[in-house]
Amino acid sequence: MKWIKKIFGKKEDSSEETGLKEINFEDLPAWLDSRSQKISSRVEKDASGLLRELEVSLSALKESNLRLAEARVEGDFDIRAVKRAKSNRENVTKQVTLLIDKIRVQENRDFRALESFYGAATQSLDTCLEHMNRSFRYTRGVFPEESKEVSESLASLGAVFNELREVILVNKKEMDAIEAAYSDINEIEKLSASIAAEELGMESRGRKVQALRAEASGASQALEDFRKGAAWQNLQNLEAEFSAAREKLRKAEAGLSSLILPLSGHLSRIKKLHESSRYTLKPEVKKQLDICLEDPAHLDPSFFPELQKVFEDNALDMQAQKKEKALLQVKAAISGFPERKKEYLEALKEFETKRAEIENSDTGKLVELEHKETELLSRTRLLEEDIEDSEKKLAVLREELEHGKEKLLSSISLIDSGVKVTFPNSAS
């Protein structure tokens, strides 16, 4: 019972001034056993004489039923009435015989056994009377004396059952209350055990939460220290340099595109003319033209002088004004492209260098610390959620426990209103 005391706490001192008999919760089963045994002894004592009377009544019923079965017709009766009486007599004696066979007085005479016996026996009696009632009316007319004996024997049997019923009813309320109290005690013990287990689980999870919080705090501090260290600063600087190199490369690409973009429309037209065989490009020029349209950064500067020749070619089907404009753009590309490409290649080299340095930098420690911190905080949150769920469950269990205690007190008051149950740590 230690775990019950853990739930309820210490028991209170009894108060003799109230005149109530105090019984500790843990002593209730023994007290109930004693009450149950007293009732069973009393019932057995009261029922013993009735059961002897019952055996006598059954014996008398058996004899009267036999006399009815063997009775001869005496008197002047209509032959049809006699025939009807005899056929109905068979049903009467059959039903009475079935009744006698079903009512077996048993040796076990405690309360519940007696109650069960009474219920089954009276049901058999009611069934017998129901099935023989109509037949009995015909039987009485021809076999009056024998029918009267059977009727009196059945009445005697019914009288014994009525007395037995009174014995059962007098004790039933208390016996039902005793059984309800046993059930209430079992339920209280189960709820108390569940509460104790849940509290222990909460205490364990609470300790784990505290340990995880401390560990997570240490991981957070280690992460903060790492971010203040030289390795982190070097990584930050490298990322800043990488961002600057990426911006420089973007500007260099834009510079290249600014020379090519004005020509893109003309180049596309020349390509279509070539593909439709209305103008023929040299293979190398065609290859460079495709590169210029798709990836100008890889374009050979020698392409522009060749392109100038294309625009100057009278065979090229293009308006003179557009040719002149295109030639100006080509000349600008001839003069500006080498330098722009050089800037682009230098920016690309710097970008690739910085990217390689970033990829090869040791970020494992940072990732490890961040992962550890995240994992610890996640585990902490899950445990805290479990604790919240346990608190809700405990609230429900405690409410059920209080309800169970109220039910038990109600059952005990039906057994003995002068008894006060003392629950540990309860003023019940």
Tab-separated table of C-alpha atoms in Angstrom:
chain	number	residue	atom	x	y	z
A	1	MET	CA	0.000	0.000	0.000
A	2	LYS	CA	3.022	2.340	-0.042
A	3	TRP	CA	2.141	3.625	-3.497
A	4	ILE	CA	-1.394	4.477	-2.328
A	5	LYS	CA	0.056	6.462	0.566
A	6	LYS	CA	2.349	8.197	-1.900
A	7	ILE	CA	-0.729	9.334	-3.831
A	8	PHE	CA	-2.837	10.375	-0.867
A	9	GLY	CA	-0.190	11.307	1.700
A	10	LYS	CA	-0.386	10.574	5.458
A	11	LYS	CA	-3.645	9.506	7.038
A	12	GLU	CA	-5.434	11.891	9.380
A	13	ASP	CA	-6.058	11.241	13.064
A	14	SER	CA	-9.454	9.720	13.857
A	15	SER	CA	-12.016	11.944	15.526
A	16	GLU	CA	-13.816	10.076	18.277
A	17	GLU	CA	-15.844	13.202	19.180
A	18	THR	CA	-18.036	12.675	16.090
A	19	GLY	CA	-19.133	9.257	17.236
A	20	LEU	CA	-18.263	7.795	13.844
A	21	LYS	CA	-16.336	4.616	13.353
A	22	GLU	CA	-13.254	5.385	11.284
A	23	ILE	CA	-11.782	2.792	8.929
A	24	ASN	CA	-8.589	3.369	6.991
A	25	PHE	CA	-8.865	2.853	3.259
A	26	GLU	CA	-6.362	0.017	3.274
A	27	ASP	CA	-8.407	-1.775	5.968
A	28	LEU	CA	-11.660	-1.647	4.015
A	29	PRO	CA	-11.294	-5.032	2.239
A	30	ALA	CA	-10.978	-6.855	5.568
A	31	TRP	CA	-13.963	-4.949	6.970
A	32	LEU	CA	-16.030	-5.759	3.886
A	33	ASP	CA	-15.002	-9.414	4.097
A	34	SER	CA	-16.244	-9.499	7.669
A	35	ARG	CA	-19.578	-7.885	6.753
A	36	SER	CA	-20.017	-10.245	3.806
A	37	GLN	CA	-19.292	-13.295	5.943
A	38	LYS	CA	-21.785	-12.136	8.574
A	39	ILE	CA	-24.482	-11.696	5.955
A	40	SER	CA	-23.751	-15.071	4.390
A	41	SER	CA	-23.852	-16.733	7.828
A	42	ARG	CA	-27.114	-14.996	8.670
A	43	VAL	CA	-28.650	-15.868	5.318
A	44	GLU	CA	-27.511	-19.470	5.552
A	45	LYS	CA	-29.010	-19.720	9.011
A	46	ASP	CA	-32.307	-18.124	7.972
A	47	ALA	CA	-32.473	-20.109	4.744
A	48	SER	CA	-31.607	-23.519	6.164
A	49	GLY	CA	-35.068	-24.069	7.646
A	50	LEU	CA	-36.743	-22.743	4.507
A	51	LEU	CA	-34.722	-25.041	2.293
A	52	ARG	CA	-35.787	-28.002	4.447
A	53	GLU	CA	-39.384	-26.858	4.064
A	54	LEU	CA	-38.745	-26.568	0.343
A	55	GLU	CA	-37.586	-30.173	0.166
A	56	VAL	CA	-40.689	-31.254	2.067
A	57	SER	CA	-42.904	-29.217	-0.288
A	58	LEU	CA	-41.196	-30.696	-3.337
A	59	SER	CA	-41.697	-34.202	-1.950
A	60	ALA	CA	-45.370	-33.470	-1.267
A	61	LEU	CA	-45.757	-31.996	-4.761
A	62	LYS	CA	-44.186	-35.090	-6.259
A	63	GLU	CA	-46.591	-37.367	-4.371
A	64	SER	CA	-49.673	-35.310	-5.207
A	65	ASN	CA	-48.611	-35.128	-8.835
A	66	LEU	CA	-48.234	-38.917	-8.891
A	67	ARG	CA	-51.721	-39.360	-7.378
A	68	LEU	CA	-53.155	-37.053	-10.006
A	69	ALA	CA	-51.440	-39.021	-12.753
A	70	GLU	CA	-52.821	-42.323	-11.400
A	71	ALA	CA	-56.286	-41.044	-10.393
A	72	ARG	CA	-59.350	-42.820	-11.760
A	73	VAL	CA	-62.513	-41.181	-12.888
A	74	GLU	CA	-65.202	-41.390	-10.213
A	75	GLY	CA	-68.636	-40.090	-10.974
A	76	ASP	CA	-70.923	-39.623	-13.917
A	77	PHE	CA	-69.156	-37.308	-16.376
A	78	ASP	CA	-69.697	-36.617	-20.003
A	79	ILE	CA	-67.353	-38.782	-22.026
A	80	ARG	CA	-66.009	-35.757	-23.853
A	81	ALA	CA	-65.214	-33.988	-20.554
A	82	VAL	CA	-63.375	-37.086	-19.332
A	83	LYS	CA	-61.379	-37.375	-22.495
A	84	ARG	CA	-60.485	-33.687	-22.360
A	85	ALA	CA	-59.557	-33.907	-18.657
A	86	LYS	CA	-57.273	-36.887	-19.199
A	87	SER	CA	-55.381	-35.270	-22.079
A	88	ASN	CA	-54.946	-32.058	-20.086
A	89	ARG	CA	-53.944	-34.068	-16.990
A	90	GLU	CA	-50.973	-35.338	-18.961
A	91	ASN	CA	-49.834	-31.795	-19.572
A	92	VAL	CA	-50.298	-30.817	-15.931
A	93	THR	CA	-48.329	-33.754	-14.567
A	94	LYS	CA	-45.684	-33.267	-17.244
A	95	GLN	CA	-45.180	-29.602	-16.310
A	96	VAL	CA	-45.062	-30.411	-12.583
A	97	THR	CA	-42.525	-33.165	-13.191
A	98	LEU	CA	-40.341	-30.768	-15.184
A	99	LEU	CA	-40.601	-28.261	-12.338
A	100	ILE	CA	-39.564	-30.817	-9.711
A	101	ASP	CA	-36.602	-31.892	-11.852
A	102	LYS	CA	-35.412	-28.306	-12.277
A	103	ILE	CA	-35.578	-27.329	-8.612
A	104	ARG	CA	-32.474	-28.880	-7.095
A	105	VAL	CA	-31.636	-27.646	-3.607
A	106	GLN	CA	-27.871	-27.099	-3.627
A	107	GLU	CA	-25.363	-27.385	-0.850
A	108	ASN	CA	-23.704	-23.987	-1.479
A	109	ARG	CA	-25.842	-21.610	0.518
A	110	ASP	CA	-23.951	-18.344	0.544
A	111	PHE	CA	-25.930	-15.274	-0.440
A	112	ARG	CA	-25.191	-15.123	-4.156
A	113	ALA	CA	-25.672	-18.865	-4.623
A	114	LEU	CA	-29.002	-18.641	-2.816
A	115	GLU	CA	-30.061	-15.591	-4.847
A	116	SER	CA	-29.184	-17.379	-8.081
A	117	PHE	CA	-31.056	-20.504	-6.974
A	118	TYR	CA	-34.142	-18.465	-6.026
A	119	GLY	CA	-34.152	-16.666	-9.371
A	120	ALA	CA	-33.885	-19.839	-11.431
A	121	ALA	CA	-36.380	-21.769	-9.283
A	122	THR	CA	-39.090	-19.083	-9.282
A	123	GLN	CA	-38.688	-18.672	-13.036
A	124	SER	CA	-39.259	-22.420	-13.419
A	125	LEU	CA	-42.306	-22.176	-11.147
A	126	ASP	CA	-43.770	-19.299	-13.164
A	127	THR	CA	-43.159	-21.200	-16.398
A	128	CYS	CA	-44.836	-24.289	-14.974
A	129	LEU	CA	-47.925	-22.365	-13.852
A	130	GLU	CA	-48.156	-20.563	-17.179
A	131	HIS	CA	-47.990	-23.756	-19.222
A	132	MET	CA	-50.415	-25.748	-17.029
A	133	ASN	CA	-52.954	-23.063	-16.131
A	134	ARG	CA	-55.408	-23.709	-18.936
A	135	SER	CA	-55.078	-27.477	-18.685
A	136	PHE	CA	-55.687	-27.336	-14.919
A	137	ARG	CA	-59.163	-25.910	-15.424
A	138	TYR	CA	-60.213	-29.024	-17.319
A	139	THR	CA	-58.420	-31.385	-14.925
A	140	ARG	CA	-60.119	-29.979	-11.815
A	141	GLY	CA	-63.585	-30.797	-13.136
A	142	VAL	CA	-62.958	-34.548	-13.378
A	143	PHE	CA	-60.182	-35.040	-10.777
A	144	PRO	CA	-61.127	-32.474	-8.103
A	145	GLU	CA	-59.426	-33.971	-5.044
A	146	GLU	CA	-56.138	-34.846	-6.755
A	147	SER	CA	-56.062	-31.491	-8.528
A	148	LYS	CA	-56.683	-29.757	-5.220
A	149	GLU	CA	-53.708	-31.589	-3.670
A	150	VAL	CA	-51.446	-30.525	-6.559
A	151	SER	CA	-52.707	-26.961	-6.268
A	152	GLU	CA	-52.101	-26.898	-2.511
A	153	SER	CA	-48.610	-28.378	-2.980
A	154	LEU	CA	-47.762	-25.706	-5.542
A	155	ALA	CA	-49.140	-23.029	-3.216
A	156	SER	CA	-47.013	-24.437	-0.376
A	157	LEU	CA	-43.988	-24.352	-2.659
A	158	GLY	CA	-44.779	-20.756	-3.629
A	159	ALA	CA	-45.128	-19.789	0.053
A	160	VAL	CA	-41.648	-21.152	0.795
A	161	PHE	CA	-40.232	-19.170	-2.126
A	162	ASN	CA	-41.949	-16.019	-0.844
A	163	GLU	CA	-40.277	-16.449	2.532
A	164	LEU	CA	-36.968	-17.124	0.820
A	165	ARG	CA	-37.499	-13.970	-1.247
A	166	GLU	CA	-37.895	-11.951	1.960
A	167	VAL	CA	-34.620	-13.353	3.319
A	168	ILE	CA	-32.855	-12.334	0.083
A	169	LEU	CA	-34.418	-8.878	-0.096
A	170	VAL	CA	-33.557	-8.066	3.510
A	171	ASN	CA	-29.848	-8.660	2.779
A	172	LYS	CA	-29.617	-7.803	-0.918
A	173	LYS	CA	-29.167	-4.046	-0.516
A	174	GLU	CA	-26.168	-4.477	1.758
A	175	MET	CA	-24.638	-7.269	-0.319
A	176	ASP	CA	-24.968	-5.194	-3.489
A	177	ALA	CA	-23.351	-2.283	-1.676
A	178	ILE	CA	-20.506	-4.533	-0.473
A	179	GLU	CA	-19.821	-5.773	-3.998
A	180	ALA	CA	-19.992	-2.201	-5.327
A	181	ALA	CA	-17.526	-1.167	-2.615
A	182	TYR	CA	-15.114	-3.945	-3.648
A	183	SER	CA	-15.348	-2.721	-7.246
A	184	ASP	CA	-14.845	0.894	-6.142
A	185	ILE	CA	-11.762	-0.083	-4.136
A	186	ASN	CA	-10.261	-1.912	-7.115
A	187	GLU	CA	-10.920	1.091	-9.345
A	188	ILE	CA	-9.359	3.473	-6.819
A	189	GLU	CA	-6.273	1.262	-6.547
A	190	LYS	CA	-5.945	1.107	-10.353
A	191	LEU	CA	-6.340	4.881	-10.668
A	192	SER	CA	-3.883	5.445	-7.836
A	193	ALA	CA	-1.355	3.161	-9.509
A	194	SER	CA	-1.846	4.981	-12.818
A	195	ILE	CA	-1.391	8.345	-11.122
A	196	ALA	CA	1.755	7.149	-9.355
A	197	ALA	CA	3.196	5.776	-12.605
A	198	GLU	CA	2.311	8.960	-14.482
A	199	GLU	CA	3.889	11.126	-11.779
A	200	LEU	CA	7.049	9.026	-11.818
A	201	GLY	CA	7.158	9.339	-15.603
A	202	MET	CA	6.694	13.101	-15.339
A	203	GLU	CA	9.463	13.362	-12.780
A	204	SER	CA	11.773	11.359	-15.040
A	205	ARG	CA	10.920	13.461	-18.081
A	206	GLY	CA	11.333	16.615	-16.015
A	207	ARG	CA	14.863	15.570	-15.064
A	208	LYS	CA	15.632	14.769	-18.698
A	209	VAL	CA	14.321	18.179	-19.762
A	210	GLN	CA	16.572	19.918	-17.254
A	211	ALA	CA	19.560	17.888	-18.456
A	212	LEU	CA	18.759	18.599	-22.113
A	213	ARG	CA	18.308	22.299	-21.423
A	214	ALA	CA	21.701	22.409	-19.785
A	215	GLU	CA	23.244	20.487	-22.677
A	216	ALA	CA	21.515	22.709	-25.242
A	217	SER	CA	22.732	25.802	-23.402
A	218	GLY	CA	26.264	24.422	-23.573
A	219	ALA	CA	25.871	23.713	-27.296
A	220	SER	CA	24.561	27.236	-27.895
A	221	GLN	CA	27.507	28.700	-26.009
A	222	ALA	CA	29.941	26.577	-28.003
A	223	LEU	CA	28.306	27.767	-31.214
A	224	GLU	CA	28.523	31.364	-30.086
A	225	ASP	CA	32.178	30.923	-29.129
A	226	PHE	CA	32.885	29.352	-32.512
A	227	ARG	CA	31.281	32.307	-34.281
A	228	LYS	CA	33.524	34.650	-32.356
A	229	GLY	CA	36.628	32.657	-33.261
A	230	ALA	CA	39.165	33.095	-36.066
A	231	ALA	CA	37.799	30.214	-38.156
A	232	TRP	CA	34.362	31.795	-38.300
A	233	GLN	CA	35.776	35.239	-39.078
A	234	ASN	CA	37.888	33.780	-41.875
A	235	LEU	CA	34.813	32.073	-43.287
A	236	GLN	CA	32.827	35.290	-43.083
A	237	ASN	CA	35.595	37.208	-44.836
A	238	LEU	CA	35.854	34.515	-47.500
A	239	GLU	CA	32.100	34.651	-48.096
A	240	ALA	CA	32.287	38.440	-48.433
A	241	GLU	CA	35.128	38.072	-50.947
A	242	PHE	CA	33.149	35.422	-52.802
A	243	SER	CA	30.130	37.742	-52.998
A	244	ALA	CA	32.336	40.555	-54.304
A	245	ALA	CA	33.883	38.237	-56.932
A	246	ARG	CA	30.405	37.113	-58.014
A	247	GLU	CA	29.301	40.740	-58.436
A	248	LYS	CA	32.452	41.545	-60.373
A	249	LEU	CA	31.788	38.589	-62.704
A	250	ARG	CA	28.207	39.720	-63.209
A	251	LYS	CA	29.379	43.186	-64.249
A	252	ALA	CA	31.980	41.704	-66.600
A	253	GLU	CA	29.303	39.530	-68.220
A	254	ALA	CA	27.081	42.561	-68.573
A	255	GLY	CA	29.971	44.465	-70.211
A	256	LEU	CA	30.400	41.698	-72.793
A	257	SER	CA	26.678	41.533	-73.399
A	258	SER	CA	26.502	45.299	-73.967
A	259	LEU	CA	28.761	44.884	-77.031
A	260	ILE	CA	26.927	41.840	-78.410
A	261	LEU	CA	23.324	42.680	-77.609
A	262	PRO	CA	22.976	45.517	-80.237
A	263	LEU	CA	24.155	43.047	-82.883
A	264	SER	CA	21.959	40.112	-81.864
A	265	GLY	CA	19.095	41.031	-84.209
A	266	HIS	CA	21.408	41.375	-87.208
A	267	LEU	CA	23.212	38.156	-86.348
A	268	SER	CA	19.947	36.232	-86.126
A	269	ARG	CA	18.909	37.568	-89.554
A	270	ILE	CA	22.275	36.588	-91.101
A	271	LYS	CA	21.897	33.100	-89.587
A	272	LYS	CA	18.424	32.675	-91.098
A	273	LEU	CA	19.695	33.893	-94.509
A	274	HIS	CA	22.495	31.334	-94.320
A	275	GLU	CA	20.169	28.521	-93.324
A	276	SER	CA	17.776	29.399	-96.166
A	277	SER	CA	20.727	29.497	-98.631
A	278	ARG	CA	20.127	33.157	-99.461
A	279	TYR	CA	23.537	34.023	-98.097
A	280	THR	CA	26.542	31.802	-97.511
A	281	LEU	CA	28.852	32.063	-94.481
A	282	LYS	CA	32.241	30.474	-94.149
A	283	PRO	CA	32.088	27.447	-91.813
A	284	GLU	CA	34.336	29.075	-89.209
A	285	VAL	CA	32.358	32.316	-89.347
A	286	LYS	CA	29.091	30.363	-88.964
A	287	LYS	CA	30.516	28.535	-85.939
A	288	GLN	CA	31.616	31.778	-84.299
A	289	LEU	CA	28.264	33.387	-85.077
A	290	ASP	CA	26.488	30.601	-83.174
A	291	ILE	CA	28.879	31.065	-80.244
A	292	CYS	CA	28.250	34.793	-80.303
A	293	LEU	CA	24.489	34.265	-80.067
A	294	GLU	CA	24.623	31.521	-77.422
A	295	ASP	CA	27.722	32.134	-75.294
A	296	PRO	CA	29.547	35.367	-76.217
A	297	ALA	CA	32.058	34.914	-73.368
A	298	HIS	CA	33.725	32.137	-75.367
A	299	LEU	CA	33.788	34.131	-78.609
A	300	ASP	CA	37.112	34.566	-80.458
A	301	PRO	CA	37.849	38.307	-81.078
A	302	SER	CA	38.854	37.409	-84.667
A	303	PHE	CA	35.155	36.930	-85.390
A	304	PHE	CA	34.385	40.648	-85.499
A	305	PRO	CA	36.728	41.543	-88.450
A	306	GLU	CA	35.139	38.653	-90.344
A	307	LEU	CA	31.713	39.948	-89.375
A	308	GLN	CA	32.679	43.386	-90.661
A	309	LYS	CA	33.425	41.818	-94.048
A	310	VAL	CA	29.982	40.187	-94.037
A	311	PHE	CA	28.255	43.509	-93.454
A	312	GLU	CA	30.386	45.141	-96.147
A	313	ASP	CA	29.471	42.389	-98.633
A	314	ASN	CA	27.032	43.679	-101.256
A	315	ALA	CA	25.602	40.192	-101.530
A	316	LEU	CA	24.121	40.524	-98.015
A	317	ASP	CA	20.461	41.406	-98.353
A	318	MET	CA	20.181	44.246	-95.812
A	319	GLN	CA	19.161	47.896	-96.000
A	320	ALA	CA	22.080	50.287	-96.352
A	321	GLN	CA	21.097	52.281	-93.297
A	322	LYS	CA	20.990	49.144	-91.137
A	323	LYS	CA	24.322	47.991	-92.554
A	324	GLU	CA	25.928	51.297	-91.627
A	325	LYS	CA	24.576	51.083	-88.109
A	326	ALA	CA	25.692	47.470	-87.788
A	327	LEU	CA	29.182	48.322	-89.035
A	328	LEU	CA	29.523	50.987	-86.356
A	329	GLN	CA	28.509	48.417	-83.722
A	330	VAL	CA	30.955	45.868	-85.123
A	331	LYS	CA	33.805	48.403	-85.054
A	332	ALA	CA	32.924	49.198	-81.447
A	333	ALA	CA	33.106	45.478	-80.689
A	334	ILE	CA	36.437	45.132	-82.503
A	335	SER	CA	37.951	47.837	-80.342
A	336	GLY	CA	36.219	46.978	-77.046
A	337	PHE	CA	35.730	43.207	-77.026
A	338	PRO	CA	39.325	42.078	-76.286
A	339	GLU	CA	39.514	44.245	-73.164
A	340	ARG	CA	35.986	43.295	-72.046
A	341	LYS	CA	36.751	39.611	-72.519
A	342	LYS	CA	40.000	39.988	-70.602
A	343	GLU	CA	38.093	41.585	-67.715
A	344	TYR	CA	35.535	38.794	-67.866
A	345	LEU	CA	38.151	36.023	-67.826
A	346	GLU	CA	39.951	37.637	-64.895
A	347	ALA	CA	36.637	38.027	-62.998
A	348	LEU	CA	35.714	34.419	-63.817
A	349	LYS	CA	39.063	33.152	-62.581
A	350	GLU	CA	38.728	35.111	-59.348
A	351	PHE	CA	35.158	33.853	-58.891
A	352	GLU	CA	36.161	30.222	-59.418
A	353	THR	CA	39.076	30.627	-57.029
A	354	LYS	CA	36.881	32.045	-54.268
A	355	ARG	CA	34.225	29.390	-54.834
A	356	ALA	CA	36.837	26.655	-54.536
A	357	GLU	CA	38.092	28.212	-51.318
A	358	ILE	CA	34.540	28.276	-49.926
A	359	GLU	CA	33.955	24.646	-50.891
A	360	ASN	CA	37.255	23.569	-49.376
A	361	SER	CA	36.827	25.618	-46.187
A	362	ASP	CA	36.299	23.649	-42.959
A	363	THR	CA	32.631	24.270	-42.114
A	364	GLY	CA	32.196	20.856	-40.497
A	365	LYS	CA	32.570	22.197	-36.968
A	366	LEU	CA	29.922	24.847	-37.567
A	367	VAL	CA	27.481	22.329	-39.071
A	368	GLU	CA	28.138	19.924	-36.223
A	369	LEU	CA	27.471	22.563	-33.572
A	370	GLU	CA	24.347	23.842	-35.301
A	371	HIS	CA	23.005	20.297	-35.722
A	372	LYS	CA	23.666	19.460	-32.081
A	373	GLU	CA	21.934	22.600	-30.858
A	374	THR	CA	18.907	21.975	-33.105
A	375	GLU	CA	18.650	18.334	-32.074
A	376	LEU	CA	18.848	19.108	-28.358
A	377	LEU	CA	16.221	21.853	-28.594
A	378	SER	CA	13.944	19.546	-30.602
A	379	ARG	CA	14.258	16.738	-28.065
A	380	THR	CA	13.577	19.215	-25.275
A	381	ARG	CA	10.401	20.450	-26.973
A	382	LEU	CA	9.144	16.896	-27.493
A	383	LEU	CA	9.687	16.046	-23.826
A	384	GLU	CA	7.987	19.279	-22.752
A	385	GLU	CA	4.995	18.340	-24.920
A	386	ASP	CA	4.964	14.890	-23.282
A	387	ILE	CA	4.937	16.570	-19.869
A	388	GLU	CA	2.011	18.769	-20.916
A	389	ASP	CA	0.137	15.665	-22.093
A	390	SER	CA	0.928	13.927	-18.794
A	391	GLU	CA	-0.376	16.921	-16.837
A	392	LYS	CA	-3.650	16.748	-18.765
A	393	LYS	CA	-3.836	12.991	-18.231
A	394	LEU	CA	-3.129	13.403	-14.518
A	395	ALA	CA	-5.897	15.979	-14.207
A	396	VAL	CA	-8.351	13.485	-15.737
A	397	LEU	CA	-7.072	10.615	-13.561
A	398	ARG	CA	-7.330	12.714	-10.385
A	399	GLU	CA	-10.853	13.733	-11.295
A	400	GLU	CA	-11.745	10.077	-11.877
A	401	LEU	CA	-10.100	9.206	-8.557
A	402	GLU	CA	-12.219	11.755	-6.683
A	403	HIS	CA	-15.325	10.400	-8.402
A	404	GLY	CA	-14.300	6.865	-7.434
A	405	LYS	CA	-13.863	7.922	-3.807
A	406	GLU	CA	-17.326	9.498	-3.815
A	407	LYS	CA	-18.822	6.272	-5.196
A	408	LEU	CA	-17.036	4.238	-2.525
A	409	LEU	CA	-18.274	6.506	0.274
A	410	SER	CA	-21.813	6.184	-1.081
A	411	SER	CA	-21.531	2.385	-1.078
A	412	ILE	CA	-20.085	2.335	2.450
A	413	SER	CA	-22.876	4.570	3.774
A	414	LEU	CA	-25.426	2.061	2.433
A	415	ILE	CA	-23.642	-0.683	4.356
A	416	ASP	CA	-23.195	1.319	7.569
A	417	SER	CA	-23.983	5.032	7.737
A	418	GLY	CA	-21.952	5.287	10.944
A	419	VAL	CA	-18.654	4.412	9.218
A	420	LYS	CA	-16.208	7.086	8.075
A	421	VAL	CA	-13.523	6.049	5.589
A	422	THR	CA	-10.181	7.739	6.150
A	423	PHE	CA	-8.298	8.216	2.899
A	424	PRO	CA	-4.620	9.056	3.337
A	425	ASN	CA	-4.118	12.786	2.717
A	426	SER	CA	-7.855	13.235	2.424
A	427	ALA	CA	-10.474	14.714	4.623
A	428	SER	CA	-13.021	12.353	3.175
